[in-house]
CSV table of C-alpha atoms and ligand atoms in Angstrom, one decimal:
chain,number,residue,atom,x,y,z
A,1,UNK,CA,-2.4,-33.6,18.1
A,2,UNK,CA,-4.1,-32.4,21.3
A,3,UNK,CA,-3.0,-28.9,22.2
A,4,UNK,CA,-3.9,-26.9,25.3
A,5,UNK,CA,-3.6,-23.1,25.1
A,6,UNK,CA,-3.0,-21.4,28.5
A,7,UNK,CA,-3.9,-17.8,29.4
A,8,UNK,CA,-6.2,-17.2,26.4
A,9,UNK,CA,-7.4,-13.7,25.7
A,10,UNK,CA,-10.3,-12.4,23.6
A,11,UNK,CA,-8.0,-10.5,21.2
A,12,UNK,CA,-6.3,-13.7,20.0
A,13,UNK,CA,-9.0,-16.4,20.0
A,14,UNK,CA,-10.0,-16.1,16.3
A,15,UNK,CA,-6.5,-16.1,15.0
A,16,UNK,CA,-5.5,-19.1,17.1
A,17,UNK,CA,-8.6,-21.0,16.1
A,18,UNK,CA,-7.9,-20.2,12.4
A,19,UNK,CA,-4.3,-21.3,12.4
A,20,UNK,CA,-3.9,-23.9,15.1
A,21,UNK,CA,-7.4,-25.4,14.4
A,22,UNK,CA,-6.3,-26.5,10.9
A,23,UNK,CA,-4.1,-29.5,12.0
A,24,UNK,CA,-4.7,-29.7,15.7
A,25,UNK,CA,-7.4,-30.4,18.3
A,26,UNK,CA,-7.2,-27.2,20.5
A,27,UNK,CA,-8.6,-26.4,23.9
A,28,UNK,CA,-8.4,-22.9,25.3
A,29,UNK,CA,-8.1,-22.2,29.1
A,30,UNK,CA,-8.3,-18.8,30.8
A,31,UNK,CA,-5.9,-20.0,33.6
A,32,UNK,CA,-2.3,-19.0,33.5
A,33,UNK,CA,0.1,-22.0,33.6
A,34,UNK,CA,1.6,-22.4,37.1
A,35,UNK,CA,2.3,-25.2,39.6
A,36,UNK,CA,-1.4,-25.1,40.5
A,37,UNK,CA,-2.8,-25.4,37.0
A,38,UNK,CA,-0.3,-27.7,35.2
A,39,UNK,CA,-2.6,-30.6,35.9
A,40,UNK,CA,-5.0,-29.1,33.3
A,41,UNK,CA,-2.6,-30.3,30.6
A,42,UNK,CA,-3.3,-34.0,31.4
A,43,UNK,CA,-4.3,-35.8,28.2
A,44,UNK,CA,-2.6,-33.2,25.9
A,45,UNK,CA,0.5,-33.6,23.7
A,46,UNK,CA,1.5,-29.9,23.6
A,47,UNK,CA,1.0,-26.8,25.7
A,48,UNK,CA,0.9,-23.3,24.2
A,49,UNK,CA,1.8,-20.6,26.7
A,50,UNK,CA,2.2,-16.8,26.8
A,51,UNK,CA,4.4,-14.3,28.6
A,52,UNK,CA,2.7,-14.3,32.0
A,53,UNK,CA,2.7,-18.1,32.3
A,54,UNK,CA,5.2,-19.4,34.8
A,55,UNK,CA,7.2,-22.1,33.1
A,56,UNK,CA,9.6,-22.9,35.9
A,57,UNK,CA,11.5,-26.2,36.3
A,58,UNK,CA,8.9,-27.5,38.7
A,59,UNK,CA,6.1,-26.7,36.2
A,60,UNK,CA,8.0,-28.3,33.4
A,61,UNK,CA,8.6,-31.4,35.5
A,62,UNK,CA,4.8,-31.7,36.1
A,63,UNK,CA,4.0,-31.1,32.4
A,64,UNK,CA,6.5,-33.8,31.4
A,65,UNK,CA,5.1,-36.2,34.0
A,66,UNK,CA,1.5,-35.9,32.7
A,67,UNK,CA,2.6,-36.5,29.0
A,68,UNK,CA,3.3,-33.0,27.5
A,69,UNK,CA,6.0,-33.4,24.9
A,70,UNK,CA,6.1,-29.9,23.3
A,71,UNK,CA,5.9,-26.4,24.6
A,72,UNK,CA,5.4,-23.4,22.3
A,73,UNK,CA,5.3,-19.8,23.6
A,74,UNK,CA,3.3,-17.3,21.5
A,75,UNK,CA,5.9,-14.6,22.2
A,76,UNK,CA,9.4,-13.6,21.1
A,77,UNK,CA,10.7,-13.3,24.6
A,78,UNK,CA,11.3,-16.6,26.5
A,79,UNK,CA,12.6,-15.3,29.8
A,80,UNK,CA,9.5,-16.9,31.5
A,81,UNK,CA,10.7,-20.4,30.5
A,82,UNK,CA,13.4,-22.4,32.3
A,83,UNK,CA,15.1,-23.6,29.0
A,84,UNK,CA,17.8,-25.5,30.8
A,85,UNK,CA,15.2,-27.5,32.7
A,86,UNK,CA,13.2,-28.2,29.5
A,87,UNK,CA,16.4,-29.5,27.8
A,88,UNK,CA,17.1,-31.8,30.7
A,89,UNK,CA,13.6,-33.1,30.6
A,90,UNK,CA,13.7,-33.6,26.9
A,91,UNK,CA,10.8,-31.2,26.3
A,92,UNK,CA,11.0,-29.4,22.9
A,93,UNK,CA,10.4,-25.7,23.1
A,94,UNK,CA,9.8,-23.1,20.4
A,95,UNK,CA,9.0,-19.4,20.3
A,96,UNK,CA,7.8,-16.8,17.7
A,97,UNK,CA,11.0,-14.8,17.2
A,98,UNK,CA,9.8,-12.2,14.7
A,99,UNK,CA,6.1,-11.7,14.4
A,100,UNK,CA,6.1,-7.9,13.8
A,101,UNK,CA,9.1,-5.9,15.0
A,102,UNK,CA,7.2,-3.0,13.5
A,103,UNK,CA,4.4,-3.3,16.0
A,104,UNK,CA,6.7,-2.9,19.0
A,105,UNK,CA,9.0,-0.3,17.4
A,106,UNK,CA,6.0,1.8,16.4
A,107,UNK,CA,4.6,1.6,19.9
A,108,UNK,CA,7.9,2.7,21.4
A,109,UNK,CA,7.9,5.8,19.1
A,110,UNK,CA,4.2,6.4,20.0
A,111,UNK,CA,5.1,6.5,23.7
A,112,UNK,CA,7.9,9.0,22.9
A,113,UNK,CA,5.6,11.3,20.9
A,114,UNK,CA,2.6,11.1,23.3
A,115,UNK,CA,4.9,11.9,26.3
A,116,UNK,CA,6.8,14.7,24.4
A,117,UNK,CA,3.7,16.4,23.0
A,118,UNK,CA,1.6,15.8,26.2
A,119,UNK,CA,-1.2,14.4,24.1
A,120,UNK,CA,-3.1,12.7,27.0
A,121,UNK,CA,-3.0,15.9,29.1
A,122,UNK,CA,-4.2,17.9,26.1
A,123,UNK,CA,-7.1,15.5,25.5
A,124,UNK,CA,-8.2,15.5,29.1
A,125,UNK,CA,-8.1,19.3,29.1
A,126,UNK,CA,-10.3,19.5,26.0
A,127,UNK,CA,-12.9,17.2,27.6
A,128,UNK,CA,-13.2,19.9,30.3
A,129,UNK,CA,-13.5,22.6,27.6
A,130,UNK,CA,-10.1,23.9,28.7
A,131,UNK,CA,-8.4,25.0,25.4
A,132,UNK,CA,-5.3,26.6,27.1
A,133,UNK,CA,-1.9,25.6,25.8
A,134,UNK,CA,0.1,26.4,29.0
A,135,UNK,CA,2.0,23.4,30.2
A,136,UNK,CA,1.8,21.6,26.9
A,137,UNK,CA,5.2,22.7,25.4
A,138,UNK,CA,7.1,19.8,23.8
A,139,UNK,CA,10.4,19.6,21.8
A,140,UNK,CA,11.3,18.9,18.2
A,141,UNK,CA,12.3,15.3,17.8
A,142,UNK,CA,14.5,16.5,14.9
A,143,UNK,CA,18.1,16.8,16.0
A,144,UNK,CA,17.7,15.0,19.3
A,145,UNK,CA,20.0,12.2,20.2
A,146,UNK,CA,18.3,8.8,20.8
A,147,UNK,CA,20.2,5.9,22.4
A,148,UNK,CA,19.0,2.5,21.4
A,149,UNK,CA,20.0,-0.3,23.7
A,150,UNK,CA,19.6,-3.7,22.0
A,151,UNK,CA,19.6,-3.4,18.2
A,152,UNK,CA,18.0,-6.7,17.1
A,153,UNK,CA,14.7,-7.0,15.2
A,154,UNK,CA,12.9,-4.3,17.1
A,155,UNK,CA,15.8,-2.0,17.9
A,156,UNK,CA,16.8,-1.7,14.2
A,157,UNK,CA,13.2,-0.8,13.1
A,158,UNK,CA,13.1,1.8,15.9
A,159,UNK,CA,16.4,3.2,14.6
A,160,UNK,CA,15.0,3.4,11.0
A,161,UNK,CA,11.8,5.2,12.2
A,162,UNK,CA,13.7,7.7,14.3
A,163,UNK,CA,16.1,8.4,11.4
A,164,UNK,CA,13.1,9.5,9.5
A,165,UNK,CA,12.5,12.2,12.2
A,166,UNK,CA,16.0,13.4,11.8
A,167,UNK,CA,17.3,12.1,15.2
A,168,UNK,CA,20.9,11.3,15.9
A,169,UNK,CA,21.0,7.6,16.7
A,170,UNK,CA,23.4,6.0,19.1
A,171,UNK,CA,23.3,2.3,19.3
A,172,UNK,CA,24.6,-0.3,21.8
A,173,UNK,CA,24.4,-4.0,21.3
A,174,UNK,CA,26.6,-6.9,22.6
A,175,UNK,CA,26.8,-8.1,19.0
A,176,UNK,CA,26.8,-4.9,16.9
A,177,UNK,CA,25.6,-5.4,13.4
A,178,UNK,CA,27.1,-2.7,11.2
A,179,UNK,CA,24.7,-3.6,8.3
A,180,UNK,CA,22.2,-1.2,9.9
A,181,UNK,CA,24.4,1.6,8.7
A,182,UNK,CA,23.4,0.8,5.1
A,183,UNK,CA,19.7,1.5,6.1
A,184,UNK,CA,20.2,4.7,8.1
A,185,UNK,CA,22.7,6.8,9.8
A,186,UNK,CA,23.6,5.3,13.2
A,187,UNK,CA,26.7,5.1,15.4
A,188,UNK,CA,27.5,2.0,17.5
A,189,UNK,CA,29.0,3.1,20.7
A,190,UNK,CA,29.4,2.2,24.4
A,191,UNK,CA,26.6,2.1,27.0
A,192,UNK,CA,28.3,5.0,28.9
A,193,UNK,CA,28.3,7.1,25.8
A,194,UNK,CA,24.6,6.4,25.4
A,195,UNK,CA,23.9,7.3,29.0
A,196,UNK,CA,25.9,10.5,28.8
A,197,UNK,CA,24.7,11.9,25.5
A,198,UNK,CA,21.1,10.7,24.8
A,199,UNK,CA,18.0,12.9,25.1
A,200,UNK,CA,15.9,9.8,24.8
A,201,UNK,CA,16.9,6.2,25.7
A,202,UNK,CA,14.9,3.3,24.4
A,203,UNK,CA,15.4,-0.3,25.6
A,204,UNK,CA,15.2,-3.2,23.2
A,205,UNK,CA,17.4,-5.9,24.8
A,206,UNK,CA,16.2,-9.2,26.2
A,207,UNK,CA,15.9,-9.8,29.9
A,208,UNK,CA,18.7,-12.0,31.1
A,209,UNK,CA,21.3,-12.0,33.9
A,210,UNK,CA,23.3,-9.3,32.1
A,211,UNK,CA,20.5,-6.9,31.5
A,212,UNK,CA,18.4,-7.3,34.7
A,213,UNK,CA,18.3,-3.9,36.4
A,214,UNK,CA,20.7,-2.3,33.9
A,215,UNK,CA,18.7,0.9,34.4
A,216,UNK,CA,19.6,1.5,38.0
A,217,UNK,CA,20.6,4.4,40.3
A,218,UNK,CA,24.2,4.4,39.1
A,219,UNK,CA,23.4,4.4,35.4
A,220,UNK,CA,20.6,6.9,35.7
A,221,UNK,CA,23.0,9.3,37.4
A,222,UNK,CA,25.1,9.2,34.2
A,223,UNK,CA,22.2,10.3,32.0
A,224,UNK,CA,21.3,13.8,30.9
A,225,UNK,CA,19.1,15.6,33.4
A,226,UNK,CA,15.5,15.4,32.1
A,227,UNK,CA,16.2,12.4,29.9
A,228,UNK,CA,13.2,10.4,28.4
A,229,UNK,CA,13.3,6.7,29.1
A,230,UNK,CA,11.2,4.2,27.1
A,231,UNK,CA,10.9,0.5,27.9
A,232,UNK,CA,8.9,-1.8,25.6
A,233,UNK,CA,11.3,-4.7,26.3
A,234,UNK,CA,10.9,-6.4,29.6
A,235,UNK,CA,10.1,-4.8,33.0
A,236,UNK,CA,13.1,-6.5,34.7
A,237,UNK,CA,15.6,-4.3,32.8
A,238,UNK,CA,14.5,-1.3,34.9
A,239,UNK,CA,14.8,-1.0,38.7
A,240,UNK,CA,11.5,0.7,39.2
A,241,UNK,CA,12.2,2.1,42.6
A,242,UNK,CA,15.4,3.8,41.3
A,243,UNK,CA,13.4,5.2,38.4
A,244,UNK,CA,10.8,6.6,40.8
A,245,UNK,CA,13.5,8.4,42.8
A,246,UNK,CA,14.9,9.8,39.6
A,247,UNK,CA,11.5,11.1,38.4
A,248,UNK,CA,11.0,12.8,41.8
A,249,UNK,CA,14.4,14.5,41.5
A,250,UNK,CA,13.9,15.5,37.8
A,251,UNK,CA,16.8,13.4,36.6
A,252,UNK,CA,14.3,11.4,34.5
A,253,UNK,CA,12.0,13.9,32.7
A,254,UNK,CA,9.7,11.5,31.0
A,255,UNK,CA,9.1,7.8,31.4
A,256,UNK,CA,7.2,5.5,28.9
A,257,UNK,CA,6.7,1.9,30.0
A,258,UNK,CA,4.9,-0.9,28.1
A,259,UNK,CA,6.4,-3.4,30.6
A,260,UNK,CA,6.7,-3.5,34.3
A,261,UNK,CA,8.8,-5.8,36.5
A,262,UNK,CA,5.7,-6.9,38.5
A,263,UNK,CA,3.3,-6.9,35.6
A,264,UNK,CA,2.3,-10.6,35.8
A,265,UNK,CA,-0.6,-10.3,38.2
A,266,UNK,CA,-1.8,-7.0,36.7
A,267,UNK,CA,-1.4,-6.6,32.9
A,268,UNK,CA,-3.9,-8.1,30.5
A,269,UNK,CA,-6.7,-8.3,33.2
A,270,UNK,CA,-9.5,-6.0,34.2
A,271,UNK,CA,-8.8,-4.9,37.8
A,272,UNK,CA,-11.1,-1.9,37.7
A,273,UNK,CA,-13.1,-3.2,40.7
A,274,UNK,CA,-10.1,-4.3,42.8
A,275,UNK,CA,-8.1,-2.3,45.4
A,276,UNK,CA,-4.6,-1.9,43.8
A,277,UNK,CA,-2.1,-3.6,46.1
A,278,UNK,CA,1.1,-2.7,44.2
A,279,UNK,CA,2.3,0.6,45.8
A,280,UNK,CA,5.2,0.9,43.2
A,281,UNK,CA,3.0,1.1,40.1
A,282,UNK,CA,0.5,3.2,42.1
A,283,UNK,CA,3.2,5.8,42.7
A,284,UNK,CA,4.3,5.7,39.0
A,285,UNK,CA,0.7,6.3,38.0
A,286,UNK,CA,0.6,9.6,39.9
A,287,UNK,CA,3.3,11.3,37.9
A,288,UNK,CA,2.2,13.6,35.0
A,289,UNK,CA,5.3,12.7,33.0
A,290,UNK,CA,4.8,8.9,33.1
A,291,UNK,CA,2.9,7.0,30.5
A,292,UNK,CA,2.2,3.3,31.1
A,293,UNK,CA,0.6,0.8,28.7
A,294,UNK,CA,-0.1,-2.8,29.8
A,295,UNK,CA,2.2,-4.8,27.5
A,296,UNK,CA,0.3,-3.9,24.3
A,297,UNK,CA,3.3,-2.9,22.1
A,298,UNK,CA,2.8,-6.2,20.1
A,299,UNK,CA,-0.9,-5.7,19.7
A,300,UNK,CA,-1.5,-5.2,16.0
A,301,UNK,CA,-3.7,-7.2,13.7
A,302,UNK,CA,-0.7,-8.2,11.7
A,303,UNK,CA,1.3,-9.3,14.8
A,304,UNK,CA,-1.6,-11.4,16.3
A,305,UNK,CA,-2.1,-13.2,13.0
A,306,UNK,CA,1.7,-13.8,12.6
A,307,UNK,CA,1.9,-15.1,16.2
A,308,UNK,CA,-0.9,-17.6,15.6
A,309,UNK,CA,0.5,-18.7,12.2
A,310,UNK,CA,4.0,-19.3,13.5
A,311,UNK,CA,2.7,-21.0,16.7
A,312,UNK,CA,0.8,-23.4,14.4
A,313,UNK,CA,3.9,-24.0,12.2
A,314,UNK,CA,6.0,-24.7,15.3
A,315,UNK,CA,3.5,-27.3,16.5
A,316,UNK,CA,3.4,-28.8,12.9
A,317,UNK,CA,7.2,-29.2,12.9
A,318,UNK,CA,7.2,-30.8,16.3
A,319,UNK,CA,4.4,-33.2,15.5
A,320,UNK,CA,6.0,-34.3,12.2
A,321,UNK,CA,9.5,-34.4,13.8
A,322,UNK,CA,10.8,-31.9,11.3
A,323,UNK,CA,13.6,-29.4,12.1
A,324,UNK,CA,11.9,-26.4,13.8
A,325,UNK,CA,13.7,-23.2,13.0
A,326,UNK,CA,12.2,-21.5,16.0
A,327,UNK,CA,13.3,-24.3,18.5
A,328,UNK,CA,15.0,-22.8,21.5
B,401,NAD,P1,16.2,-9.7,19.3
B,401,NAD,O1,16.7,-10.9,19.8
B,401,NAD,O2,15.9,-9.6,17.8
B,401,NAD,O3,17.2,-8.4,19.6
B,401,NAD,C1,17.7,-8.3,20.9
B,401,NAD,C2,19.1,-7.6,20.7
B,401,NAD,O4,19.6,-7.3,22.0
B,401,NAD,C3,20.1,-8.5,20.0
B,401,NAD,O5,20.7,-7.8,18.9
B,401,NAD,C4,21.1,-8.8,21.1
B,401,NAD,O6,22.4,-9.0,20.6
B,401,NAD,C5,20.9,-7.6,22.0
B,401,NAD,N1,21.4,-7.9,23.4
B,401,NAD,C6,21.5,-9.0,24.0
B,401,NAD,N2,22.0,-8.8,25.3
B,401,NAD,C7,22.3,-7.5,25.3
B,401,NAD,C8,22.9,-6.7,26.3
B,401,NAD,N3,23.3,-7.2,27.5
B,401,NAD,N4,23.1,-5.4,26.0
B,401,NAD,C9,22.7,-4.9,24.8
B,401,NAD,N5,22.1,-5.6,23.8
B,401,NAD,C10,22.0,-6.9,24.1
B,401,NAD,O7,14.9,-9.3,20.1
B,401,NAD,P2,13.7,-8.4,19.7
B,401,NAD,O8,12.6,-9.2,19.0
B,401,NAD,O9,14.2,-7.2,19.1
B,401,NAD,O10,13.1,-8.1,21.1
B,401,NAD,C11,13.7,-7.1,22.0
B,401,NAD,C12,12.9,-7.1,23.3
B,401,NAD,O11,11.6,-6.7,23.1
B,401,NAD,C13,12.9,-8.4,24.1
B,401,NAD,O12,13.1,-8.2,25.4
B,401,NAD,C14,11.5,-8.9,23.9
B,401,NAD,O13,11.1,-9.7,24.9
B,401,NAD,C15,10.7,-7.6,23.9
B,401,NAD,N6,9.4,-7.6,23.2
B,401,NAD,C16,8.4,-6.9,23.8
B,401,NAD,C17,7.2,-6.9,23.2
B,401,NAD,C18,6.1,-6.0,23.7
B,401,NAD,O14,4.9,-6.2,23.4
B,401,NAD,N7,6.3,-5.1,24.6
B,401,NAD,C19,6.9,-7.7,22.1
B,401,NAD,C20,8.0,-8.4,21.5
B,401,NAD,C21,9.2,-8.4,22.1
């Protein structure tokens, strides 16, 4: 079938060509899907989108009108798609639920280690032939308490890795799965216990109405002074302005972000010749104890290949009217 792939990036072209190209006639476009670009999908049967595409009810209505029948997102998260509207329009939607939880969990731990051991500051110093160690003191991960909020595919791999460091793991999930206890030593507890007792808090829950701004002024005040906060989940879980206030007061001692609530117009693009208009991220970037990556936690060779393969499988299922296990 004829497939249009929106918001294409260099890092994924070859994998998508390899897997989607087997059974489908594919067209890549740089443009993100939005109300202004939906028209590009005219003449196609399916649209493949990514996390920064806007798949609102209006956009879905336009896609349906011009003949799109299937929508596949090459991501695990699907908070950018109005699923209810898709259902009402009879558009079938699928995602890639588990392409590599290792990629994201390992990146979350990388953020922890780089922040803790001040690796970036040390590297910059060395470039200036400054071999002093002052200001570079970190802490042992061993024995520290790490709170994991959201213990699904990624959260549980994060727990396993941190168990290897000898951390004490506290977990919170709305559907706690005790089977993790067979793999490593963790305790499921309440959110408040996590806020009160954790040296490091790492977020792995989806973005929805329950989790939006769960990290806010009130909950930050319950945390240990100097806590390390890591978010590789979705930017909307964190109220960035409240976090900035907490960094300024020292309540948050380290912040590692792979996602940012206003990332859509920034991340994945080269803005090196632009004047940055976002004053919130600009302020975040001035802190020495903040580390930001631009939504790259998933970016491993294995994950990219798995995303392309599963996206192709989802399209194959839809085309042949088979049951699609990743249908949303
Ligand atoms: P998952 O569905 O496997 O796990 C999510 C877990 O969160 C589930 O166990 C669920 O029960 C739990 N949960 C739901 N609501 C909750 C709440 N209110 N409080 C606490 N727990 C709650 O998802 P996953 O694949 O592990 O992904 C986790 C997050 O990582 C998602 O937000 C996803 O969008 C994000 N993600 C980010 C990247 C990246 O590159 N940065 C890549 C993939 C996924």
